[in-house]
Amino acid sequence: QAQLVESGGGLVQPGGPLRLSCAASGTIFSLDRMGWYRQAPGKQRELVASITSGGTTNVADSVKGRFTIAFSAKNTVVLQANSLKPEDTGVYYCNARYYDGGSYWGQGTQVTVSS
């Protein structure tokens, strides 16, 4: 059973940056990929960006060119969000998938983009 610890959410002005971090621990299985998802009020959860253990990234069209994802340490992923817009507001969830098929979620962190 893996545990994910997220940090970095909060209130940011439009056009500003934000950095979200997620650290995974607690399992003996190898990591396949990690990613960030978000859910706005009244909407379904959607993928923001993901990265495989080999470093291949997948970034949603809505944030391409503004958000990047990378590993900052073993099993720790960082989402760098720049030029934030009000429509980026939502609860951001970290996800980790392992080669044994396990998929785990963080508790979620609120990101609010508002002046």
Short mmCIF file of C-alpha atoms in Angstrom, two decimals:
data_model
loop_
_atom_site.label_atom_id
_atom_site.label_comp_id
_atom_site.label_asym_id
_atom_site.label_seq_id
_atom_site.Cartn_x
_atom_site.Cartn_y
_atom_site.Cartn_z
CA GLN A 1 0.00 0.00 0.00
CA ALA A 2 1.63 3.24 -1.15
CA GLN A 3 1.16 6.59 0.48
CA LEU A 4 1.29 9.88 -1.39
CA VAL A 5 2.03 13.19 0.30
CA GLU A 6 1.18 16.33 -1.65
CA SER A 7 2.25 19.90 -1.00
CA GLY A 8 2.19 23.30 -2.64
CA GLY A 9 -1.42 24.29 -3.25
CA GLY A 10 -2.92 27.65 -2.40
CA LEU A 11 -4.18 30.95 -3.70
CA VAL A 12 -2.35 32.55 -6.61
CA GLN A 13 -3.05 35.57 -8.79
CA PRO A 14 -3.75 35.15 -12.49
CA GLY A 15 -0.50 34.98 -14.40
CA GLY A 16 1.42 33.74 -11.38
CA PRO A 17 3.33 30.52 -10.80
CA LEU A 18 2.71 27.58 -8.49
CA ARG A 19 4.70 24.47 -7.72
CA LEU A 20 3.08 21.24 -6.57
CA SER A 21 5.09 18.35 -5.17
CA CYS A 22 4.10 14.76 -4.48
CA ALA A 23 6.19 12.11 -2.75
CA ALA A 24 5.29 8.42 -2.95
CA SER A 25 6.42 5.82 -0.43
CA GLY A 26 5.46 2.60 1.31
CA THR A 27 5.52 -0.07 -1.37
CA ILE A 28 8.13 -2.53 -2.54
CA PHE A 29 6.89 -2.50 -6.12
CA SER A 30 8.52 -0.47 -8.86
CA LEU A 31 6.91 2.74 -10.02
CA ASP A 32 5.42 2.83 -13.52
CA ARG A 33 4.32 6.47 -13.65
CA MET A 34 3.13 9.42 -11.63
CA GLY A 35 0.77 12.17 -12.59
CA TRP A 36 -1.32 15.12 -11.55
CA TYR A 37 -5.06 15.30 -12.10
CA ARG A 38 -7.46 18.10 -11.25
CA GLN A 39 -11.15 18.44 -10.59
CA ALA A 40 -13.03 21.71 -10.87
CA PRO A 41 -16.41 22.16 -9.18
CA GLY A 42 -19.11 20.35 -11.13
CA LYS A 43 -16.63 18.76 -13.53
CA GLN A 44 -14.98 15.37 -13.89
CA ARG A 45 -11.45 14.73 -12.78
CA GLU A 46 -9.05 15.23 -15.67
CA LEU A 47 -5.41 14.48 -16.36
CA VAL A 48 -3.13 17.50 -16.18
CA ALA A 49 0.23 15.85 -16.75
CA SER A 50 1.98 12.55 -16.19
CA ILE A 51 5.50 11.18 -16.36
CA THR A 52 6.72 7.61 -16.69
CA SER A 53 9.61 6.16 -14.74
CA GLY A 54 11.60 6.47 -17.95
CA GLY A 55 10.90 10.22 -18.15
CA THR A 56 8.29 10.31 -20.90
CA THR A 57 5.78 13.07 -20.23
CA ASN A 58 2.19 13.62 -21.28
CA VAL A 59 0.71 17.10 -20.81
CA ALA A 60 -2.91 18.09 -21.40
CA ASP A 61 -3.50 20.47 -24.29
CA SER A 62 -5.19 22.95 -21.96
CA VAL A 63 -1.96 23.48 -20.02
CA LYS A 64 0.68 22.71 -22.63
CA GLY A 65 3.32 25.40 -22.74
CA ARG A 66 2.44 26.58 -19.21
CA PHE A 67 2.80 23.46 -17.03
CA THR A 68 5.69 21.02 -16.82
CA ILE A 69 6.16 17.80 -14.87
CA ALA A 70 9.39 16.20 -13.73
CA PHE A 71 10.90 13.98 -11.06
CA SER A 72 12.77 16.02 -8.45
CA ALA A 73 13.93 12.91 -6.57
CA LYS A 74 13.20 9.19 -6.56
CA ASN A 75 9.42 8.72 -6.45
CA THR A 76 8.86 12.48 -6.04
CA VAL A 77 7.16 14.38 -8.82
CA VAL A 78 6.87 18.14 -9.25
CA LEU A 79 4.29 20.01 -11.31
CA GLN A 80 5.48 23.50 -12.21
CA ALA A 81 2.51 25.64 -13.20
CA ASN A 82 3.16 29.02 -14.82
CA SER A 83 0.91 31.71 -16.29
CA LEU A 84 -1.99 30.43 -14.25
CA LYS A 85 -5.52 31.21 -15.32
CA PRO A 86 -8.79 31.25 -13.32
CA GLU A 87 -9.86 28.13 -15.20
CA ASP A 88 -6.92 26.28 -13.65
CA THR A 89 -8.74 26.46 -10.32
CA GLY A 90 -9.59 23.13 -8.77
CA VAL A 91 -8.47 20.37 -6.47
CA TYR A 92 -5.26 18.82 -7.74
CA TYR A 93 -4.65 15.14 -7.04
CA CYS A 94 -1.44 13.19 -7.34
CA ASN A 95 -1.56 9.65 -8.69
CA ALA A 96 1.06 6.89 -8.67
CA ARG A 97 0.85 3.66 -10.64
CA TYR A 98 3.01 0.64 -10.06
CA TYR A 99 3.98 -2.34 -12.18
CA ASP A 100 1.96 -4.68 -9.95
CA GLY A 101 -1.15 -2.82 -11.10
CA GLY A 102 -1.61 -0.75 -7.98
CA SER A 103 -2.89 2.80 -8.39
CA TYR A 104 -2.91 5.26 -5.50
CA TRP A 105 -4.18 8.79 -4.96
CA GLY A 106 -3.12 11.63 -2.76
CA GLN A 107 -5.57 13.51 -0.58
CA GLY A 108 -5.80 16.44 -2.98
CA THR A 109 -4.64 20.02 -2.69
CA GLN A 110 -6.71 23.10 -3.52
CA VAL A 111 -5.43 25.51 -6.15
CA THR A 112 -7.33 28.77 -6.53
CA VAL A 113 -6.42 31.29 -9.21
CA SER A 114 -8.03 34.60 -8.42
CA SER A 115 -7.24 38.27 -8.00
#
